[in-house]
C-alpha cells in the first residue's frame, strides 16, 4: 500500500556534495509532508517537515522543495557530511489519518 | 526527558510461539502508534491509540496480532502464533497531538523479531 513513492533507493555522495532525494504522491488530500532520518538500530527521527502552502522550507543544511501541481517533494542536503549517512524516509498524511512512509533512501556520504 | 522506551530490543523465537512487545511512550503523549518495519522498507502502521482507545486498527492482522493500552499509558503488542513472515522490527511511536498530520512522531528504537 505504498501511497508515497521514494527514489532513489540508495545514494552515494562525496563529502561536501549535495544529496537529493525525491518523493511523489497521488492523494491530493495529503497536507503534511515530513522527512524522517533513521540511523542503524535506531527509530526514525523527524528531520524537517512542510505543508503545501509553501514551496520551500530550509533548516540549516536541509531544504524541502515542494511542487504541489506535480505532487512531488524533495529533500536537499547541502554540504553533505559523513555523519549524514543514514536512511531517509519521506512521508505524507492527511487530516484524521495516519502517516504513510516511503520505502526509504540509504544515503552514504564518502569522506 | 526520557524518550519512547521499548522492550525487548531483540527477540528470537521458533515459529508458532507467542511473543509480546512493550512500549512506554513519552510522558504526557496521548497518542501511541505501533508500526511494522520490514527490512529495507518504511514503517507501516499497525494500530493507533488515542488514550486507551484504538482509533485505527484496520491494518492489524487480528487473527494473530493483538494490542492493548491499559490506562492510556504504556502498551503491549502480542503475536500468537508467530509466523516466519513476522520477522521484522516493531516500532512504537508517540505524539502529543491527535492526528498524524498535526505534529512530530517520536519513535522508540524498536524491537527486532526473528522467527525461526
PDB file of C-alpha atoms in Angstrom:
ATOM      1  CA  UNK A   1       0.000   0.000   0.000  1.00  0.00           C
ATOM      2  CA  UNK A   2       2.780   2.419  -0.970  1.00  0.00           C
ATOM      3  CA  UNK A   3       0.999   5.751  -1.260  1.00  0.00           C
ATOM      4  CA  UNK A   4       4.289   7.618  -1.305  1.00  0.00           C
ATOM      5  CA  UNK A   5       6.949   6.637  -3.836  1.00  0.00           C
ATOM      6  CA  UNK A   6      10.534   7.488  -2.991  1.00  0.00           C
ATOM      7  CA  UNK A   7      13.694   7.484  -5.094  1.00  0.00           C
ATOM      8  CA  UNK A   8      16.497   6.646  -5.331  1.00  0.00           C
ATOM      9  CA  UNK A   9      16.698   3.525  -3.204  1.00  0.00           C
ATOM     10  CA  UNK A  10      20.335   4.275  -2.410  1.00  0.00           C
ATOM     11  CA  UNK A  11      22.604   7.253  -2.936  1.00  0.00           C
ATOM     12  CA  UNK A  12      26.346   7.773  -2.612  1.00  0.00           C
ATOM     13  CA  UNK A  13      27.644  11.322  -2.367  1.00  0.00           C
ATOM     14  CA  UNK A  14      31.076  12.775  -1.744  1.00  0.00           C
ATOM     15  CA  UNK A  15      31.646  14.894   1.347  1.00  0.00           C
ATOM     16  CA  UNK A  16      30.660  18.468   0.619  1.00  0.00           C
ATOM     17  CA  UNK A  17      28.309  17.480  -2.187  1.00  0.00           C
ATOM     18  CA  UNK A  18      24.537  17.897  -2.468  1.00  0.00           C
ATOM     19  CA  UNK A  19      22.264  14.927  -1.698  1.00  0.00           C
ATOM     20  CA  UNK A  20      18.853  14.965  -3.357  1.00  0.00           C
ATOM     21  CA  UNK A  21      16.046  12.536  -2.538  1.00  0.00           C
ATOM     22  CA  UNK A  22      12.706  12.654  -4.309  1.00  0.00           C
ATOM     23  CA  UNK A  23       9.183  11.624  -3.381  1.00  0.00           C
ATOM     24  CA  UNK A  24       5.903  11.549  -5.263  1.00  0.00           C
ATOM     25  CA  UNK A  25       2.378  11.094  -4.006  1.00  0.00           C
ATOM     26  CA  UNK A  26      -1.060  10.576  -5.527  1.00  0.00           C
ATOM     27  CA  UNK A  27      -3.549  11.576  -2.849  1.00  0.00           C
ATOM     28  CA  UNK A  28      -4.240  15.320  -3.071  1.00  0.00           C
ATOM     29  CA  UNK A  29      -5.756  15.217   0.410  1.00  0.00           C
ATOM     30  CA  UNK A  30      -2.280  14.863   1.932  1.00  0.00           C
ATOM     31  CA  UNK A  31      -1.405  18.093   3.703  1.00  0.00           C
ATOM     32  CA  UNK A  32       1.652  17.334   5.807  1.00  0.00           C
ATOM     33  CA  UNK A  33       4.962  16.131   4.400  1.00  0.00           C
ATOM     34  CA  UNK A  34       7.747  15.266   6.844  1.00  0.00           C
ATOM     35  CA  UNK A  35      11.152  13.736   6.303  1.00  0.00           C
ATOM     36  CA  UNK A  36      12.497  11.309   8.860  1.00  0.00           C
ATOM     37  CA  UNK A  37      16.120  10.240   9.373  1.00  0.00           C
ATOM     38  CA  UNK A  38      16.980   6.790  10.681  1.00  0.00           C
ATOM     39  CA  UNK A  39      20.373   5.541  11.833  1.00  0.00           C
ATOM     40  CA  UNK A  40      21.040   1.780  12.101  1.00  0.00           C
ATOM     41  CA  UNK A  41      19.486   0.296  15.220  1.00  0.00           C
ATOM     42  CA  UNK A  42      17.534   3.462  15.980  1.00  0.00           C
ATOM     43  CA  UNK A  43      14.000   4.604  15.360  1.00  0.00           C
ATOM     44  CA  UNK A  44      13.233   7.279  12.764  1.00  0.00           C
ATOM     45  CA  UNK A  45      13.549  10.885  13.942  1.00  0.00           C
ATOM     46  CA  UNK A  46      11.892  13.933  12.413  1.00  0.00           C
ATOM     47  CA  UNK A  47      14.304  15.978  10.318  1.00  0.00           C
ATOM     48  CA  UNK A  48      12.140  18.623   8.655  1.00  0.00           C
ATOM     49  CA  UNK A  49       8.523  18.950   7.530  1.00  0.00           C
ATOM     50  CA  UNK A  50       6.471  21.122   5.174  1.00  0.00           C
ATOM     51  CA  UNK A  51       2.839  21.914   4.457  1.00  0.00           C
ATOM     52  CA  UNK A  52       1.603  22.553   0.912  1.00  0.00           C
ATOM     53  CA  UNK A  53       1.005  26.272   1.425  1.00  0.00           C
ATOM     54  CA  UNK A  54       4.734  26.915   0.920  1.00  0.00           C
ATOM     55  CA  UNK A  55       7.053  25.767  -1.860  1.00  0.00           C
ATOM     56  CA  UNK A  56      10.247  25.568   0.141  1.00  0.00           C
ATOM     57  CA  UNK A  57      11.427  25.223   3.712  1.00  0.00           C
ATOM     58  CA  UNK A  58      15.016  25.420   4.875  1.00  0.00           C
ATOM     59  CA  UNK A  59      16.530  24.394   8.183  1.00  0.00           C
ATOM     60  CA  UNK A  60      20.293  24.622   8.271  1.00  0.00           C
ATOM     61  CA  UNK A  61      21.737  22.391   5.548  1.00  0.00           C
ATOM     62  CA  UNK A  62      18.378  20.676   4.931  1.00  0.00           C
ATOM     63  CA  UNK A  63      15.795  22.018   2.467  1.00  0.00           C
ATOM     64  CA  UNK A  64      12.445  20.646   1.362  1.00  0.00           C
ATOM     65  CA  UNK A  65      11.232  21.694  -2.069  1.00  0.00           C
ATOM     66  CA  UNK A  66       7.529  21.150  -2.695  1.00  0.00           C
ATOM     67  CA  UNK A  67       5.750  21.109  -6.058  1.00  0.00           C
ATOM     68  CA  UNK A  68       2.017  20.889  -5.429  1.00  0.00           C
ATOM     69  CA  UNK A  69       0.977  20.725  -9.088  1.00  0.00           C
ATOM     70  CA  UNK A  70       3.379  17.863  -9.788  1.00  0.00           C
ATOM     71  CA  UNK A  71       2.576  16.178  -6.459  1.00  0.00           C
ATOM     72  CA  UNK A  72       6.263  15.864  -5.726  1.00  0.00           C
ATOM     73  CA  UNK A  73       8.582  16.948  -2.952  1.00  0.00           C
ATOM     74  CA  UNK A  74      12.269  16.527  -2.392  1.00  0.00           C
ATOM     75  CA  UNK A  75      14.918  16.757   0.305  1.00  0.00           C
ATOM     76  CA  UNK A  76      18.166  18.534  -0.431  1.00  0.00           C
ATOM     77  CA  UNK A  77      21.118  18.125   1.893  1.00  0.00           C
ATOM     78  CA  UNK A  78      23.741  20.767   1.220  1.00  0.00           C
ATOM     79  CA  UNK A  79      27.416  20.277   2.113  1.00  0.00           C
ATOM     80  CA  UNK A  80      26.744  16.604   2.883  1.00  0.00           C
ATOM     81  CA  UNK A  81      28.821  15.159   5.724  1.00  0.00           C
ATOM     82  CA  UNK A  82      29.735  11.563   6.648  1.00  0.00           C
ATOM     83  CA  UNK A  83      27.549  11.980   9.730  1.00  0.00           C
ATOM     84  CA  UNK A  84      24.554  12.412   7.408  1.00  0.00           C
ATOM     85  CA  UNK A  85      24.938   8.785   6.323  1.00  0.00           C
ATOM     86  CA  UNK A  86      21.601   7.244   7.265  1.00  0.00           C
ATOM     87  CA  UNK A  87      18.312   6.106   5.770  1.00  0.00           C
ATOM     88  CA  UNK A  88      15.882   8.880   4.917  1.00  0.00           C
ATOM     89  CA  UNK A  89      12.120   8.411   4.693  1.00  0.00           C
ATOM     90  CA  UNK A  90       9.647  10.800   3.181  1.00  0.00           C
ATOM     91  CA  UNK A  91       6.105  10.611   4.459  1.00  0.00           C
ATOM     92  CA  UNK A  92       2.696  12.147   3.965  1.00  0.00           C
ATOM     93  CA  UNK A  93      -0.503  12.357   5.943  1.00  0.00           C
ATOM     94  CA  UNK A  94      -3.922  13.898   5.752  1.00  0.00           C
ATOM     95  CA  UNK A  95      -6.388  15.023   8.395  1.00  0.00           C
ATOM     96  CA  UNK A  96      -7.716  12.275  10.630  1.00  0.00           C
ATOM     97  CA  UNK A  97      -5.400   9.754   9.029  1.00  0.00           C
ATOM     98  CA  UNK A  98      -2.052   8.217   9.636  1.00  0.00           C
ATOM     99  CA  UNK A  99       1.416   8.752   8.291  1.00  0.00           C
ATOM    100  CA  UNK A 100       2.290   6.952   5.062  1.00  0.00           C
ATOM    101  CA  UNK A 101       6.013   6.409   4.647  1.00  0.00           C
ATOM    102  CA  UNK A 102       8.092   5.962   1.537  1.00  0.00           C
ATOM    103  CA  UNK A 103      10.355   2.934   1.190  1.00  0.00           C
ATOM    104  CA  UNK A 104      13.448   4.860   2.218  1.00  0.00           C
ATOM    105  CA  UNK A 105      16.740   6.015   0.704  1.00  0.00           C
ATOM    106  CA  UNK A 106      20.024   4.794   2.106  1.00  0.00           C
ATOM    107  CA  UNK A 107      22.466   7.698   1.902  1.00  0.00           C
ATOM    108  CA  UNK A 108      26.213   7.152   2.124  1.00  0.00           C
ATOM    109  CA  UNK A 109      28.473  10.198   2.276  1.00  0.00           C
ATOM    110  CA  UNK A 110      32.065   9.318   1.464  1.00  0.00           C
ATOM    111  CA  UNK A 111      34.832  11.289   3.196  1.00  0.00           C
TER     112      UNK A 111
ATOM    113  CA  UNK B   1      13.229  13.822  29.347  1.00  0.00           C
ATOM    114  CA  UNK B   2      13.101  10.115  28.544  1.00  0.00           C
ATOM    115  CA  UNK B   3      12.147   9.119  25.025  1.00  0.00           C
ATOM    116  CA  UNK B   4       9.914   6.279  23.913  1.00  0.00           C
ATOM    117  CA  UNK B   5      11.111   3.085  25.580  1.00  0.00           C
ATOM    118  CA  UNK B   6      10.615  -0.320  24.002  1.00  0.00           C
ATOM    119  CA  UNK B   7      11.484  -3.805  25.144  1.00  0.00           C
ATOM    120  CA  UNK B   8      12.829  -6.252  24.361  1.00  0.00           C
ATOM    121  CA  UNK B   9      15.233  -4.832  21.783  1.00  0.00           C
ATOM    122  CA  UNK B  10      15.769  -8.248  20.238  1.00  0.00           C
ATOM    123  CA  UNK B  11      13.742 -11.447  20.316  1.00  0.00           C
ATOM    124  CA  UNK B  12      14.371 -14.774  18.597  1.00  0.00           C
ATOM    125  CA  UNK B  13      11.607 -17.370  18.710  1.00  0.00           C
ATOM    126  CA  UNK B  14      10.519 -20.526  16.947  1.00  0.00           C
ATOM    127  CA  UNK B  15       7.529 -20.275  14.631  1.00  0.00           C
ATOM    128  CA  UNK B  16       4.166 -20.877  16.272  1.00  0.00           C
ATOM    129  CA  UNK B  17       5.464 -19.477  19.568  1.00  0.00           C
ATOM    130  CA  UNK B  18       3.915 -16.357  21.130  1.00  0.00           C
ATOM    131  CA  UNK B  19       5.797 -13.090  21.595  1.00  0.00           C
ATOM    132  CA  UNK B  20       4.997  -9.766  23.240  1.00  0.00           C
ATOM    133  CA  UNK B  21       6.496  -6.314  22.895  1.00  0.00           C
ATOM    134  CA  UNK B  22       6.158  -3.489  25.385  1.00  0.00           C
ATOM    135  CA  UNK B  23       6.205   0.254  24.836  1.00  0.00           C
ATOM    136  CA  UNK B  24       6.278   3.173  27.237  1.00  0.00           C
ATOM    137  CA  UNK B  25       5.580   6.467  25.439  1.00  0.00           C
ATOM    138  CA  UNK B  26       6.867   9.909  26.321  1.00  0.00           C
ATOM    139  CA  UNK B  27       5.126  11.189  29.422  1.00  0.00           C
ATOM    140  CA  UNK B  28       2.013  13.155  28.553  1.00  0.00           C
ATOM    141  CA  UNK B  29       1.734  11.840  24.996  1.00  0.00           C
ATOM    142  CA  UNK B  30      -1.833  10.712  24.469  1.00  0.00           C
ATOM    143  CA  UNK B  31      -1.383   9.198  21.023  1.00  0.00           C
ATOM    144  CA  UNK B  32       0.542   5.960  20.643  1.00  0.00           C
ATOM    145  CA  UNK B  33       1.355   4.059  17.454  1.00  0.00           C
ATOM    146  CA  UNK B  34       2.682   0.619  16.628  1.00  0.00           C
ATOM    147  CA  UNK B  35       4.458   0.356  13.287  1.00  0.00           C
ATOM    148  CA  UNK B  36       5.912  -2.620  11.433  1.00  0.00           C
ATOM    149  CA  UNK B  37       9.174  -2.077   9.566  1.00  0.00           C
ATOM    150  CA  UNK B  38      10.344  -4.781   7.205  1.00  0.00           C
ATOM    151  CA  UNK B  39      13.968  -4.803   6.090  1.00  0.00           C
ATOM    152  CA  UNK B  40      14.600  -2.086   3.533  1.00  0.00           C
ATOM    153  CA  UNK B  41      11.105  -0.654   3.848  1.00  0.00           C
ATOM    154  CA  UNK B  42       9.406   2.264   5.521  1.00  0.00           C
ATOM    155  CA  UNK B  43       7.295   1.886   8.640  1.00  0.00           C
ATOM    156  CA  UNK B  44       3.724   0.671   8.126  1.00  0.00           C
ATOM    157  CA  UNK B  45       1.043   1.429  10.681  1.00  0.00           C
ATOM    158  CA  UNK B  46      -0.425  -1.472  12.642  1.00  0.00           C
ATOM    159  CA  UNK B  47      -2.530   0.358  15.211  1.00  0.00           C
ATOM    160  CA  UNK B  48      -3.043   3.848  16.643  1.00  0.00           C
ATOM    161  CA  UNK B  49      -4.315   4.652  20.116  1.00  0.00           C
ATOM    162  CA  UNK B  50      -5.675   7.890  21.434  1.00  0.00           C
ATOM    163  CA  UNK B  51      -5.511   7.471  25.180  1.00  0.00           C
ATOM    164  CA  UNK B  52      -6.764   3.938  25.768  1.00  0.00           C
ATOM    165  CA  UNK B  53      -8.944   3.791  22.652  1.00  0.00           C
ATOM    166  CA  UNK B  54      -7.749   2.046  19.491  1.00  0.00           C
ATOM    167  CA  UNK B  55      -8.901   4.561  16.859  1.00  0.00           C
ATOM    168  CA  UNK B  56      -7.311   2.850  13.849  1.00  0.00           C
ATOM    169  CA  UNK B  57      -6.545  -0.868  13.824  1.00  0.00           C
ATOM    170  CA  UNK B  58      -7.528  -1.528  10.240  1.00  0.00           C
ATOM    171  CA  UNK B  59      -4.032  -2.770   9.324  1.00  0.00           C
ATOM    172  CA  UNK B  60      -3.615  -5.054  12.334  1.00  0.00           C
ATOM    173  CA  UNK B  61      -3.854  -8.765  11.367  1.00  0.00           C
ATOM    174  CA  UNK B  62      -6.360  -9.607  14.040  1.00  0.00           C
ATOM    175  CA  UNK B  63      -6.171 -13.354  13.608  1.00  0.00           C
ATOM    176  CA  UNK B  64      -2.756 -13.419  15.266  1.00  0.00           C
ATOM    177  CA  UNK B  65      -1.958  -9.897  16.445  1.00  0.00           C
ATOM    178  CA  UNK B  66      -3.445  -8.121  19.438  1.00  0.00           C
ATOM    179  CA  UNK B  67      -2.636  -4.937  21.283  1.00  0.00           C
ATOM    180  CA  UNK B  68      -3.711  -3.182  24.411  1.00  0.00           C
ATOM    181  CA  UNK B  69      -3.091   0.124  26.100  1.00  0.00           C
ATOM    182  CA  UNK B  70      -4.441  -0.126  29.589  1.00  0.00           C
ATOM    183  CA  UNK B  71      -4.828   3.153  31.486  1.00  0.00           C
ATOM    184  CA  UNK B  72      -3.814   5.052  28.361  1.00  0.00           C
ATOM    185  CA  UNK B  73      -0.091   4.965  29.084  1.00  0.00           C
ATOM    186  CA  UNK B  74       2.107   2.007  28.149  1.00  0.00           C
ATOM    187  CA  UNK B  75       1.117  -0.543  25.543  1.00  0.00           C
ATOM    188  CA  UNK B  76       1.716  -4.169  24.645  1.00  0.00           C
ATOM    189  CA  UNK B  77       1.680  -5.736  21.189  1.00  0.00           C
ATOM    190  CA  UNK B  78       1.301  -9.504  21.042  1.00  0.00           C
ATOM    191  CA  UNK B  79       1.696 -12.037  18.253  1.00  0.00           C
ATOM    192  CA  UNK B  80       0.289 -15.528  18.741  1.00  0.00           C
ATOM    193  CA  UNK B  81       1.264 -17.704  16.993  1.00  0.00           C
ATOM    194  CA  UNK B  82       4.257 -16.128  15.247  1.00  0.00           C
ATOM    195  CA  UNK B  83       4.978 -16.974  11.606  1.00  0.00           C
ATOM    196  CA  UNK B  84       8.213 -16.756   9.626  1.00  0.00           C
ATOM    197  CA  UNK B  85       6.906 -13.695   7.798  1.00  0.00           C
ATOM    198  CA  UNK B  86       6.543 -11.789  11.067  1.00  0.00           C
ATOM    199  CA  UNK B  87      10.309 -11.310  11.268  1.00  0.00           C
ATOM    200  CA  UNK B  88      10.692  -7.524  11.270  1.00  0.00           C
ATOM    201  CA  UNK B  89      11.258  -4.527  13.509  1.00  0.00           C
ATOM    202  CA  UNK B  90       8.259  -3.412  15.539  1.00  0.00           C
ATOM    203  CA  UNK B  91       8.388   0.308  16.211  1.00  0.00           C
ATOM    204  CA  UNK B  92       6.424   2.204  18.806  1.00  0.00           C
ATOM    205  CA  UNK B  93       5.872   5.942  18.453  1.00  0.00           C
ATOM    206  CA  UNK B  94       4.050   8.574  20.440  1.00  0.00           C
ATOM    207  CA  UNK B  95       2.781  12.070  19.838  1.00  0.00           C
ATOM    208  CA  UNK B  96       1.356  14.860  21.918  1.00  0.00           C
ATOM    209  CA  UNK B  97      -1.106  15.626  19.125  1.00  0.00           C
ATOM    210  CA  UNK B  98      -4.089  13.729  17.857  1.00  0.00           C
ATOM    211  CA  UNK B  99      -3.873  13.061  14.143  1.00  0.00           C
ATOM    212  CA  UNK B 100      -0.637  12.214  12.378  1.00  0.00           C
ATOM    213  CA  UNK B 101      -0.558  15.411  10.372  1.00  0.00           C
ATOM    214  CA  UNK B 102      -0.500  17.775  13.304  1.00  0.00           C
ATOM    215  CA  UNK B 103       2.970  17.180  14.629  1.00  0.00           C
ATOM    216  CA  UNK B 104       6.052  15.116  15.236  1.00  0.00           C
ATOM    217  CA  UNK B 105       6.059  11.404  15.886  1.00  0.00           C
ATOM    218  CA  UNK B 106       8.657  10.295  18.419  1.00  0.00           C
ATOM    219  CA  UNK B 107       9.870   6.752  17.766  1.00  0.00           C
ATOM    220  CA  UNK B 108      11.439   4.216  20.069  1.00  0.00           C
ATOM    221  CA  UNK B 109      14.443   2.185  18.980  1.00  0.00           C
ATOM    222  CA  UNK B 110      12.260  -0.746  18.010  1.00  0.00           C
ATOM    223  CA  UNK B 111      12.009  -4.436  18.843  1.00  0.00           C
ATOM    224  CA  UNK B 112      13.653  -6.692  16.287  1.00  0.00           C
ATOM    225  CA  UNK B 113      11.867 -10.026  15.955  1.00  0.00           C
ATOM    226  CA  UNK B 114      13.403 -13.059  14.297  1.00  0.00           C
ATOM    227  CA  UNK B 115      11.149 -16.080  13.777  1.00  0.00           C
ATOM    228  CA  UNK B 116      12.976 -19.332  13.030  1.00  0.00           C
TER     229      UNK B 116
END
